[in-house]
CSV table of C-alpha atoms in Angstrom, one decimal:
chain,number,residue,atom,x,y,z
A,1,UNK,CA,27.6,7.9,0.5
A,2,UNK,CA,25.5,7.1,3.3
A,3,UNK,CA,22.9,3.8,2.3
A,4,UNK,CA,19.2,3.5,2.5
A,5,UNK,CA,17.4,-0.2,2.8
A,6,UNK,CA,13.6,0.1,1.7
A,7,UNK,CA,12.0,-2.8,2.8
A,8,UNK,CA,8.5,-2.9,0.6
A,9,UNK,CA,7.2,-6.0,-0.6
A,10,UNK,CA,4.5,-2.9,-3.1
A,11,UNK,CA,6.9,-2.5,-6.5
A,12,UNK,CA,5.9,0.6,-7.4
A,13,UNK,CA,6.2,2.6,-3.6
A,14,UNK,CA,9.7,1.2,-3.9
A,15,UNK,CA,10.5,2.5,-7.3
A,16,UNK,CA,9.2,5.7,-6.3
A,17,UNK,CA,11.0,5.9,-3.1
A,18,UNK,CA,14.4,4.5,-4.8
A,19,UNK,CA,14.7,7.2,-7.0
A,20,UNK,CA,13.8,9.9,-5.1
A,21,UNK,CA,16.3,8.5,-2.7
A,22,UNK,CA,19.0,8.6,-5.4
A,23,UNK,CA,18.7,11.3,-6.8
A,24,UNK,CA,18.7,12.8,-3.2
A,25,UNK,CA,22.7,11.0,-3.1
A,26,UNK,CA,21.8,8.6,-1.4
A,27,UNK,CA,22.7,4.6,-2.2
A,28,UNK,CA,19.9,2.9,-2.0
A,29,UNK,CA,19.0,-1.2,-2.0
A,30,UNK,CA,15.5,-2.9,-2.4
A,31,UNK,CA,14.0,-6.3,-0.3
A,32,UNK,CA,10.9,-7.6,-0.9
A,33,UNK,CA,10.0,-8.5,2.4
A,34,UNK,CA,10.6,-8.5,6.0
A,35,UNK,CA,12.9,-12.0,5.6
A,36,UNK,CA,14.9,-10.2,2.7
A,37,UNK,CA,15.3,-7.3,4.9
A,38,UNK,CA,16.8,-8.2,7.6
A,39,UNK,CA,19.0,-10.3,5.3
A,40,UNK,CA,20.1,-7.3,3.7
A,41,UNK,CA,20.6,-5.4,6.7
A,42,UNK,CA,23.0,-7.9,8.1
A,43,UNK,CA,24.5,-7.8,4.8
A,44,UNK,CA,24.7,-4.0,4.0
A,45,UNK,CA,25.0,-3.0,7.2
A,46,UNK,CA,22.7,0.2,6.0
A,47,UNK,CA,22.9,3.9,7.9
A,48,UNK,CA,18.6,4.4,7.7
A,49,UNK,CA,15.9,1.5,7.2
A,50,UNK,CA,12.7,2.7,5.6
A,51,UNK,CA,10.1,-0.3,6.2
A,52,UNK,CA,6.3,-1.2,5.1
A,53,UNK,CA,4.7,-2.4,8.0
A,54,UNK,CA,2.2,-5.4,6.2
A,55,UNK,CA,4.4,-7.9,4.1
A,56,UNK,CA,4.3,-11.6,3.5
A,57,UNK,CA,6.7,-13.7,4.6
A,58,UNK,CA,8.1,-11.4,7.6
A,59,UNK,CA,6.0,-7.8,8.3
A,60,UNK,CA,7.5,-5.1,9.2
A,61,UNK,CA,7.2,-5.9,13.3
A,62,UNK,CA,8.9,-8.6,13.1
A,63,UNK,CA,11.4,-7.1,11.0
A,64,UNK,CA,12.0,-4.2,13.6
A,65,UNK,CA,11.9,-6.8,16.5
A,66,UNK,CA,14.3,-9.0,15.1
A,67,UNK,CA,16.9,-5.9,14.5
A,68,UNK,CA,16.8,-4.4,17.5
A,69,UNK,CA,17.4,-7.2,19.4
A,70,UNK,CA,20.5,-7.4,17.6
A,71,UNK,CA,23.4,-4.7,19.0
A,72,UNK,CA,24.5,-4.1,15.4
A,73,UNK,CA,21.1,-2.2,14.9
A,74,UNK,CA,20.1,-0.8,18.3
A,75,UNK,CA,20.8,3.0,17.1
A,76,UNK,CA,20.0,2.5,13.3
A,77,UNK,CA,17.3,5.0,12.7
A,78,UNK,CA,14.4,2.2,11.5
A,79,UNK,CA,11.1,4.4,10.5
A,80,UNK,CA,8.0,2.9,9.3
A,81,UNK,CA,6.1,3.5,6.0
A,82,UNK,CA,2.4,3.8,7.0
A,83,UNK,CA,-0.6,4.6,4.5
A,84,UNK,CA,-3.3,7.3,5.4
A,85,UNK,CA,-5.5,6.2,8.2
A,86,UNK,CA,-2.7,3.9,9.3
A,87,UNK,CA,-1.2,5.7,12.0
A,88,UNK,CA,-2.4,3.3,14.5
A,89,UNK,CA,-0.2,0.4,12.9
A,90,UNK,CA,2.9,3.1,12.8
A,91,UNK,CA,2.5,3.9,16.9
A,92,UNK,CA,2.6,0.0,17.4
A,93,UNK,CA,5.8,0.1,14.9
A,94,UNK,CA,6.9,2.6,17.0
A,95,UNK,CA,5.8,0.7,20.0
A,96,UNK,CA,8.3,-2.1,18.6
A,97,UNK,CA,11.4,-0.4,18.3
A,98,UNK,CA,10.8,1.8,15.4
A,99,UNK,CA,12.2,5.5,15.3
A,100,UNK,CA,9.2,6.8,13.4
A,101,UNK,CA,6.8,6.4,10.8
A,102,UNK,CA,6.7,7.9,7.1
A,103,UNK,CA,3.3,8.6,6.3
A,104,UNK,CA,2.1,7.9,3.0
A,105,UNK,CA,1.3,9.5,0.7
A,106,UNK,CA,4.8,11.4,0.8
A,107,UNK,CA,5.9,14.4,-1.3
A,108,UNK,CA,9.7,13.7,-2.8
A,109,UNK,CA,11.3,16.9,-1.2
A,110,UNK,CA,10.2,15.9,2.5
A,111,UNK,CA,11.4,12.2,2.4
A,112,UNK,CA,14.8,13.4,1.2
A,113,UNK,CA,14.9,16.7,3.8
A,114,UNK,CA,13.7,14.3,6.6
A,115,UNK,CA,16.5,11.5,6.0
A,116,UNK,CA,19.1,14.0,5.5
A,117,UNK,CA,18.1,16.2,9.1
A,118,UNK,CA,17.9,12.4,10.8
A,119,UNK,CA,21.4,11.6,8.9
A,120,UNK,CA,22.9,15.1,9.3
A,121,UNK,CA,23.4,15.0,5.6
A,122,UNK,CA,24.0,18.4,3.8
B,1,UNK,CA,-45.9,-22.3,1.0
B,2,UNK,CA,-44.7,-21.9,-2.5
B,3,UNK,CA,-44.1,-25.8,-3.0
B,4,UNK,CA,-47.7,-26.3,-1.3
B,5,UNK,CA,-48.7,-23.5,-4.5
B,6,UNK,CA,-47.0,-25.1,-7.2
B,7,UNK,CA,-48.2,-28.6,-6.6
B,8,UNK,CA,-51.7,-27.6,-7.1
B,9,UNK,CA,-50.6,-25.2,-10.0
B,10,UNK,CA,-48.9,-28.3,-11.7
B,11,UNK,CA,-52.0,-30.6,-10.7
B,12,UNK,CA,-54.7,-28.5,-11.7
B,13,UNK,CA,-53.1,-28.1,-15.2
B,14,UNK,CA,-53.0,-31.8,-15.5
B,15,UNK,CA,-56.6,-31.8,-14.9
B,16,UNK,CA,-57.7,-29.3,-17.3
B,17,UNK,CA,-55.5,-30.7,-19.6
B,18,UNK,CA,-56.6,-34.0,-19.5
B,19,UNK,CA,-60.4,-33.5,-19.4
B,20,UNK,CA,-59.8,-31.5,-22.4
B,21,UNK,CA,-58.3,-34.5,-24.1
B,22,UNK,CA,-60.9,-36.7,-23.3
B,23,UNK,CA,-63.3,-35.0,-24.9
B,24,UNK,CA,-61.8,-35.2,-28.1
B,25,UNK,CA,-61.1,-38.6,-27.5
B,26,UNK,CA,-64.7,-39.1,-26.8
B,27,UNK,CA,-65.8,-37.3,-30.0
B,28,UNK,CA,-63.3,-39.5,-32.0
B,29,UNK,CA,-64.8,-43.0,-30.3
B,30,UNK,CA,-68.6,-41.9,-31.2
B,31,UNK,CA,-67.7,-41.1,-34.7
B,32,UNK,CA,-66.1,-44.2,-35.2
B,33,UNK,CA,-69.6,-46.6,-34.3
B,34,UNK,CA,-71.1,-44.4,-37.4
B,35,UNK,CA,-67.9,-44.6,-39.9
B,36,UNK,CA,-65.1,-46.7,-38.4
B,37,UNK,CA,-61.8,-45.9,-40.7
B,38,UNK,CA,-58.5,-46.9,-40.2
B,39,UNK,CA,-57.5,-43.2,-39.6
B,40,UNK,CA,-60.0,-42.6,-37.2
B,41,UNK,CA,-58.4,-46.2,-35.3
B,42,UNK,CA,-54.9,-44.9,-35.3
B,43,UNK,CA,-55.9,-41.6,-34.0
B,44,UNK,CA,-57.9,-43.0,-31.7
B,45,UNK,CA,-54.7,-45.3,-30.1
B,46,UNK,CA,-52.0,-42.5,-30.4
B,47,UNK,CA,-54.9,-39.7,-28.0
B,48,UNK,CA,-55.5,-43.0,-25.8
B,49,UNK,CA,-51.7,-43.1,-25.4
B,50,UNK,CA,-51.2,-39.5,-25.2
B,51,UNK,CA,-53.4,-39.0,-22.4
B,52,UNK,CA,-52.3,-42.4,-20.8
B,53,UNK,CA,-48.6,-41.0,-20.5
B,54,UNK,CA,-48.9,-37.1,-20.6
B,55,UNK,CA,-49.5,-37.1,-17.1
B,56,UNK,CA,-46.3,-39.0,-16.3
B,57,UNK,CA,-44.6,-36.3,-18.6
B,58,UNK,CA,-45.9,-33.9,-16.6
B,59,UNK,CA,-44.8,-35.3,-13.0
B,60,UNK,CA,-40.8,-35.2,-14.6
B,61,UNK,CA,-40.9,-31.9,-15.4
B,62,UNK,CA,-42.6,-30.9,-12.0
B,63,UNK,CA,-40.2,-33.1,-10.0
B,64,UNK,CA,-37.1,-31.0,-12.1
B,65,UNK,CA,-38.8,-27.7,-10.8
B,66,UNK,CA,-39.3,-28.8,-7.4
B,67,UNK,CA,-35.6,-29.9,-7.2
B,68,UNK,CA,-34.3,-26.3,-8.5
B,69,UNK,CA,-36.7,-24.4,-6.8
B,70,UNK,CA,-35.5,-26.3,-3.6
B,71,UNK,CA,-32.2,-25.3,-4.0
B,72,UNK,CA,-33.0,-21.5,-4.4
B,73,UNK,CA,-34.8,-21.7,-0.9
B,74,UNK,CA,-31.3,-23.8,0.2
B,75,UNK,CA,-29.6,-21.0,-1.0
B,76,UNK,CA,-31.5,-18.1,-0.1
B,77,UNK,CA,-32.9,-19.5,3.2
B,78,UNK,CA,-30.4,-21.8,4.4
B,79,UNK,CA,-28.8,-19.6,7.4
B,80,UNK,CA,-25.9,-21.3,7.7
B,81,UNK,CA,-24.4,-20.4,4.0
B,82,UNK,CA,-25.6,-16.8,4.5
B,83,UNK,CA,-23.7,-16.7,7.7
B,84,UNK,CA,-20.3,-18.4,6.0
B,85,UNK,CA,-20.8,-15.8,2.8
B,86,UNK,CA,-21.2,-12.8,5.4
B,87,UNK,CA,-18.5,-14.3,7.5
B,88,UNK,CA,-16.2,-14.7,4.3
B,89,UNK,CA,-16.6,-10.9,2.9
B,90,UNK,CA,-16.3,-9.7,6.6
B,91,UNK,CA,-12.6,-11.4,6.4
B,92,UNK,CA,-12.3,-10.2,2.9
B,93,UNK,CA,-13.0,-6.2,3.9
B,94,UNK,CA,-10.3,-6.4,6.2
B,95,UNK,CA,-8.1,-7.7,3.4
B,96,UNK,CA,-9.5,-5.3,1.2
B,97,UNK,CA,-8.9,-2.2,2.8
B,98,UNK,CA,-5.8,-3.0,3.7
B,99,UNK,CA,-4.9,-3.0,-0.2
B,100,UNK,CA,-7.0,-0.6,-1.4
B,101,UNK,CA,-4.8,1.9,0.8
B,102,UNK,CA,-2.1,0.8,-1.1
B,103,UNK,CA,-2.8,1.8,-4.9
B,104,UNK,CA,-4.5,5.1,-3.7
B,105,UNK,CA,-1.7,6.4,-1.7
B,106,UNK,CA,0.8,5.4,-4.7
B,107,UNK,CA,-1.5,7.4,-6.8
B,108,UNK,CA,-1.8,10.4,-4.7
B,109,UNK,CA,1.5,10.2,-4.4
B,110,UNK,CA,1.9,10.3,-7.9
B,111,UNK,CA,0.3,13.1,-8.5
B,112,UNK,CA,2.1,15.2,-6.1
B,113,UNK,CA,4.8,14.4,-7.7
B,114,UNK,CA,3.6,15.9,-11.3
B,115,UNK,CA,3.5,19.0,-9.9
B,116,UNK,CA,6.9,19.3,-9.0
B,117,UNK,CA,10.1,20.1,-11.0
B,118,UNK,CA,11.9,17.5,-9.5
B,119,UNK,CA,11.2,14.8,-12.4
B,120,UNK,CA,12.1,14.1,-16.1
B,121,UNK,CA,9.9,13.7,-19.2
B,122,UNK,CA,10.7,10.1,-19.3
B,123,UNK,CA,10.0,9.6,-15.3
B,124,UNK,CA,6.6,12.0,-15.7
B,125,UNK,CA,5.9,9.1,-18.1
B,126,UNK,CA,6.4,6.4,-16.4
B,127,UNK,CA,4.2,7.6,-13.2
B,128,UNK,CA,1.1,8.3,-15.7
B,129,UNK,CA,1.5,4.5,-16.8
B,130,UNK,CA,1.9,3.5,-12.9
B,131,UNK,CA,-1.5,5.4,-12.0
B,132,UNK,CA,-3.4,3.5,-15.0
B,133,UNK,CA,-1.8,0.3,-13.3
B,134,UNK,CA,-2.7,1.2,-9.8
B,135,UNK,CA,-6.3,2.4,-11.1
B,136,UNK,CA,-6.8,-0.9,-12.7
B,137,UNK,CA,-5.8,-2.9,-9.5
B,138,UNK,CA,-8.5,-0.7,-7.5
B,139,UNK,CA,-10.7,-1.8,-10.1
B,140,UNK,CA,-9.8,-5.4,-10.1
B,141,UNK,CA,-10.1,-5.9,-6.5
B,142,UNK,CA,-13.7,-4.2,-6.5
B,143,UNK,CA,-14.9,-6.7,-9.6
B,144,UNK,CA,-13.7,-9.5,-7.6
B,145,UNK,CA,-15.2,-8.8,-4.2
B,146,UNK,CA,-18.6,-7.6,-6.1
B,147,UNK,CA,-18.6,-10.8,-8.5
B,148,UNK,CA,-18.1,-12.5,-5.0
B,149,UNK,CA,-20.9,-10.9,-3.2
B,150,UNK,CA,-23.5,-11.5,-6.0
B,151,UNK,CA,-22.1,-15.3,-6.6
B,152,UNK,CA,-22.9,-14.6,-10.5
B,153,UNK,CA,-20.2,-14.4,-12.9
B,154,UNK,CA,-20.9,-12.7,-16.4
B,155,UNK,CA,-18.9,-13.5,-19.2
B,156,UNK,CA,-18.2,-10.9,-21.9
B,157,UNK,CA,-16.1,-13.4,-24.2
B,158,UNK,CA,-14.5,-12.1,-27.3
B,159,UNK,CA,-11.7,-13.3,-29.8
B,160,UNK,CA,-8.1,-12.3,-29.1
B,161,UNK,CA,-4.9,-13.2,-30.5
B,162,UNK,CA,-3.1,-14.9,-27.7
B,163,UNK,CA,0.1,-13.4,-28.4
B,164,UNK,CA,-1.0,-9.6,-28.3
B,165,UNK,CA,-2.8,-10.6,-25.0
B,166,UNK,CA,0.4,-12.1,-22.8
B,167,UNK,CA,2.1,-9.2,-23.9
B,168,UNK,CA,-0.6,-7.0,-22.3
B,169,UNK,CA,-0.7,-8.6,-19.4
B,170,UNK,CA,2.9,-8.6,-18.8
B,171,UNK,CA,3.1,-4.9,-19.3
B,172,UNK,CA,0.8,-4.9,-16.6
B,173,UNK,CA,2.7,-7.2,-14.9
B,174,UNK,CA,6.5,-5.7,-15.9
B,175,UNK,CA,7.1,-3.4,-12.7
B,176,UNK,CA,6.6,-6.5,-10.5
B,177,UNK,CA,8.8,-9.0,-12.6
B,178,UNK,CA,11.6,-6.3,-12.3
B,179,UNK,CA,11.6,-5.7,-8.4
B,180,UNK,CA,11.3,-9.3,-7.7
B,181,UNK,CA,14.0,-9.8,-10.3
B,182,UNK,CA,12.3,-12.5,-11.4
B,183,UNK,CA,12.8,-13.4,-15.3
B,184,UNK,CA,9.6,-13.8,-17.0
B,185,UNK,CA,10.0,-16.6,-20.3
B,186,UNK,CA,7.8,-16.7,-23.3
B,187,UNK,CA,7.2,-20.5,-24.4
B,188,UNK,CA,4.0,-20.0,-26.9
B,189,UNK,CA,3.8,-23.2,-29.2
B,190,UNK,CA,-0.1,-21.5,-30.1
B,191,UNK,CA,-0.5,-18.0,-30.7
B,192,UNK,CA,-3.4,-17.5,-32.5
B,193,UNK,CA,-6.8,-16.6,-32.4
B,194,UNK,CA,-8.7,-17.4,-28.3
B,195,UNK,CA,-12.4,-16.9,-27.2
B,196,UNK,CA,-12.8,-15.8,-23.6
B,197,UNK,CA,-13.0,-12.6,-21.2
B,198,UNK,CA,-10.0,-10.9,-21.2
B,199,UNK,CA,-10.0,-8.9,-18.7
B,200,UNK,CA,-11.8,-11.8,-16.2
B,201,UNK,CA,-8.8,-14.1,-17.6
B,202,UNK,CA,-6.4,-11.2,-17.2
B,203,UNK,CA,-7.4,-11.4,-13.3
B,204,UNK,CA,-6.7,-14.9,-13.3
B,205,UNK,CA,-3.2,-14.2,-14.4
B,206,UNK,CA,-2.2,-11.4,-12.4
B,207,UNK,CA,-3.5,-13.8,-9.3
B,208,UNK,CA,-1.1,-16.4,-10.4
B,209,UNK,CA,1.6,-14.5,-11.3
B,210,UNK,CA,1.5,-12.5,-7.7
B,211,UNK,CA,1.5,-15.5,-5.8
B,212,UNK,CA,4.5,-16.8,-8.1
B,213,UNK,CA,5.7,-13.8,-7.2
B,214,UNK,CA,5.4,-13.8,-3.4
B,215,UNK,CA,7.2,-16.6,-3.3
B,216,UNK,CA,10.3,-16.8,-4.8
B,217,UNK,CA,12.6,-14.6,-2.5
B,218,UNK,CA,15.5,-16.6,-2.0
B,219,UNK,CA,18.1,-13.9,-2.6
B,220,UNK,CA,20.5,-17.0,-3.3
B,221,UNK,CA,18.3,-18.8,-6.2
B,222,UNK,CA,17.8,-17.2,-9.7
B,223,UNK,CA,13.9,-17.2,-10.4
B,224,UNK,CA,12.2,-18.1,-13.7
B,225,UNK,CA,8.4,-17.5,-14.9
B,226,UNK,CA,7.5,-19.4,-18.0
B,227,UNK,CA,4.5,-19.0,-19.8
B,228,UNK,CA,3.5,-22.1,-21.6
B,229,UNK,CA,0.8,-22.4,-24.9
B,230,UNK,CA,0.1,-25.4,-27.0
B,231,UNK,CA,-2.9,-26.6,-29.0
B,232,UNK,CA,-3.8,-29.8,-28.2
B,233,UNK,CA,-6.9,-31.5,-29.2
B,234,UNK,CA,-8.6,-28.2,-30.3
B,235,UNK,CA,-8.3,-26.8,-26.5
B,236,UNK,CA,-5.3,-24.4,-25.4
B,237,UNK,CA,-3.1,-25.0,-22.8
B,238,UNK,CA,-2.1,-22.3,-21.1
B,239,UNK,CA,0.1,-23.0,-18.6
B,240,UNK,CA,2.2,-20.7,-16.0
B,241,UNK,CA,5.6,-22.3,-14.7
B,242,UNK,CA,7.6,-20.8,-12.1
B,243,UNK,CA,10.7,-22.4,-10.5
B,244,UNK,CA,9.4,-21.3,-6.6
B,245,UNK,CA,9.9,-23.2,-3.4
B,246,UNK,CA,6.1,-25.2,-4.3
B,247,UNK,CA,3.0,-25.4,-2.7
B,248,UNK,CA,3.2,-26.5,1.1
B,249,UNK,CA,0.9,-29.5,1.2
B,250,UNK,CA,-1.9,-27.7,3.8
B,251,UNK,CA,-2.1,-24.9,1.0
B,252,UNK,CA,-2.6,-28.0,-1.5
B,253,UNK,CA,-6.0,-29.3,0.6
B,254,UNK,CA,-8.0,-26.4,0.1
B,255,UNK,CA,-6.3,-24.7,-3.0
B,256,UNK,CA,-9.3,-23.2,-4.7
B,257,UNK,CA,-11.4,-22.4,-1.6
B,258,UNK,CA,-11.3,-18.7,-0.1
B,259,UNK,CA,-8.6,-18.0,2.3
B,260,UNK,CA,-6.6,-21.1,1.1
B,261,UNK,CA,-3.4,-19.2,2.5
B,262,UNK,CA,-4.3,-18.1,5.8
B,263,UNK,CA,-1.8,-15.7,7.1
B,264,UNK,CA,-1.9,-13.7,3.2
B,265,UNK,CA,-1.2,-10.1,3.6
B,266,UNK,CA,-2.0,-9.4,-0.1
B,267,UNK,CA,-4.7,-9.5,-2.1
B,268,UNK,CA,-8.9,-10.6,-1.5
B,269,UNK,CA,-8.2,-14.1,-0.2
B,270,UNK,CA,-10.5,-15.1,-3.1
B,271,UNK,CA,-8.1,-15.4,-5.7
B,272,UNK,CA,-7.7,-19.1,-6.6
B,273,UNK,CA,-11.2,-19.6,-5.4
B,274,UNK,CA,-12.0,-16.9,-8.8
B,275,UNK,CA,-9.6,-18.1,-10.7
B,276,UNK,CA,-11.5,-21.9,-10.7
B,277,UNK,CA,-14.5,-19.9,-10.7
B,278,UNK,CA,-13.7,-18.2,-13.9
B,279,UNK,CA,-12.5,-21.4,-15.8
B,280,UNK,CA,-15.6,-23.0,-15.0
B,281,UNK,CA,-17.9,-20.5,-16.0
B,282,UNK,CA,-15.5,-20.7,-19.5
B,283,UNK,CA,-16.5,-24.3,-19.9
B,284,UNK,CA,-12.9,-24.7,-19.3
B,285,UNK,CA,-10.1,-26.1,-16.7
B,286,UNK,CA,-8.0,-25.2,-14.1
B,287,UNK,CA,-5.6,-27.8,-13.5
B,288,UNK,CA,-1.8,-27.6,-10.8
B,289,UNK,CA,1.0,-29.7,-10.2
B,290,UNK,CA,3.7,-28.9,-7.5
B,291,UNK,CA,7.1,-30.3,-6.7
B,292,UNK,CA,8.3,-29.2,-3.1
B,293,UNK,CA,11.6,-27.4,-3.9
B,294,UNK,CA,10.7,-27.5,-7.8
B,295,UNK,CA,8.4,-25.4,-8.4
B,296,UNK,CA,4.6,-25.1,-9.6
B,297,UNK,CA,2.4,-25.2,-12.6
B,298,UNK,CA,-0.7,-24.1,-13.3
B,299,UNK,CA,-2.5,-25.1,-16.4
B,300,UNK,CA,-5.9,-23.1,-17.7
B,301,UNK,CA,-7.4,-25.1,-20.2
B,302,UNK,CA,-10.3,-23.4,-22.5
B,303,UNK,CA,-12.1,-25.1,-25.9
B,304,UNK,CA,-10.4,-23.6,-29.2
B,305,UNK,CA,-14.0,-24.5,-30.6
B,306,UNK,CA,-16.5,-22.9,-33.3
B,307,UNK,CA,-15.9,-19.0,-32.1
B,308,UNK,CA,-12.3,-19.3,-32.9
């Protein structure tokens, strides 16, 4: 079962997000902020990292910065979670290292089809 | 201008007044050569006094109005404060719009989701009570910035049981609690009967609580939020406890300004600043105490007085 870290410091986008994840088969774990995230990551060693962008503690920049300077995550498909009218902080995410942005608001079908294609999950 | 105007309002009045008084007066003292009686005397000292020290009367109460209508024009006119307030909700917008984005793409997202298949009764349930949540945050945050903006705080106080009122506000609170995985403890020595604004009060909570919250993180530590009541004295204390990492001494400083924690990605910036705000407008307290490492308290202290 491949595993999903959502980094999102907003409960209710990640309960929304966890179980359309898991119910799409995927195993899915939870940090609170950037510093819990890459935490995690080092810890779960996760296959795709969904990330907000504005967090306390550690945003989602620094998150991608800090893991992609580390070899471990250099391919790990990292893709930002932006909000409507937000693009412009996804293309700096983007900018940063990230593989792409989620825009918000997202419809459960798409999230799960577009992990799956990036996964090549059937 | 308007000082220049009220002076000779305030002195012309005296005037009238007085001349007014002397003529009684006058009326009294030529009666009394034909029939002097001992009436007639005492009225005659207490006008003589009256009109001896209504005048001084009369320059206390000016000097009060002068003082309060000077601070209008410091607060009106004083470009400085205008240019901090403007400054302040300029920060705050960015803030602002920042979170608003947040609850309204939850909700629309939501919504889309309703209109699938893809979710259970129980789940379908679950999202309607996570829109009222999110609708009541967008609603918060635009109280807060308006209350703000028009620096005047209106109470609509009313009796509550305490009891029935944390549990509200932790079912308001219960999504955030979970995902933080952060245990939230009832301690309530006084449950009874309270007299304040809930939903102002409710604000100051959820402000508390979030920046509880925010803090405790540590993946290692296992995180508590107490909620504290006791009676004492005829007031309530009302305390919130959490077993965080403690308030970082430059945060201590300037607790209950705006923008206390600079660097805040959530919420107005104003919420301690409200939260103080609030207590004082309920004739009541807002008292902290932090242990670096520890944890933090803070205490809201309102008068359990006639209305309860």
């Amino acid at each position: 079962m491949k595993k999903i870290l959502i980094v999102e410091d907003q409960a209710p986008v990640a309960k929304i997000l966890t179980d359309i994840l898991k119910k799409g088969g995927f195993e899915v774990h939870n940090a609170i902020n950037g510093q819990v995230g890459i935490d995690m990551a080092l810890e779960v060693k996760p296959d795709f990292i969904l990330t907000d962008i504005m967090m306390p503690v550690k945003t989602g920049y620094e998150l991608i910065q800090e893991l992609r300077a580390n070899p471990d995550f250099s391919t790990t498909p990292i893709y930002a979670i932006s909000a409507k009218g937000g693009t412009k902080d996804a293309e700096a995410a983007v900018g940063m290292g990230a593989s792409g942005f989620l825009p918000k608001p997202f419809s459960p079908g798409t999230v799960v089809e577009m992990i799956k294609k990036i996964l090549d999950v059937k | 201008m308007k000082i220049k105007k009220l002076f000779h309002q305030y002195f012309s009045e005296i005037y009238t007044i007085n001349l007014f008084l002397f003529g009684i007066l006058l009326c009294i003292y030529l009666h009394s050569f034909l029939k002097i009686s001992l009436i007639e005397i005492f009225l005659f000292f207490l006008l003589t006094l009256t009109i001896l020290l209504f005048p001084f009367y009369q320059i206390i109460f000016l000097k009060k109005e002068l003082v309060s209508l000077k601070n209008l024009i410091r607060k009106y006119e004083n470009p400085d404060d205008s240019k901090n307030k403007i400054a302040l909700i300029g920060k705050m917008s960015v803030a602002v719009v920042h979170d608003l984005k947040n609850p309204m793409s939850t909700i629309q997202t939501l919504v889309e989701m309703a209109n699938t298949n893809e979710i259970t009764k129980e789940e379908r349930i679950r999202n309607l009570n996570l829109i009222h949540r999110e609708i009541s945050r967008l609603s918060d945050m635009a109280y807060e910035i308006l209350d703000f903006v028009r620096g005047d705080l209106i109470l609509k106080p009313e009796t509550l049981i305490l009891e029935e009122f944390i549990a509200e506000v932790y079912h308001f609170l219960e999504i955030d609690f979970e995902y933080a995985k952060v245990d939230f403890i009832l301690d309530l020595k006084y449950t009874g009967k309270v007299f304040f604004d809930a939903e102002k009060v409710r604000r100051v909570i959820v402000n508390l609580a979030k920046n509880a919250l925010e803090a405790m993180y540590d993946k290692k530590r296992k995180y508590t939020f107490t909620v504290h009541s006791e009676k004492i004295k005829q007031k309530l204390h009302l305390s919130f406890e959490d077993n965080g990492p403690g308030l970082p001494e430059s945060v201590q400083e300037r607790i209950f300004q705006t923008f206390a924690t600079e660097g805040k990605v959530n919420g107005t910036g104003i919420g301690l600043y409200m939260a103080k705000w609030t207590m004082d407008t309920h004739k009541g307290e807002i008292q902290y105490k932090t242990e670096r490492g520890k944890g933090t308290t803070f205490t809201l202290i309102f008068s359990l007085g006639e209305q309860v």
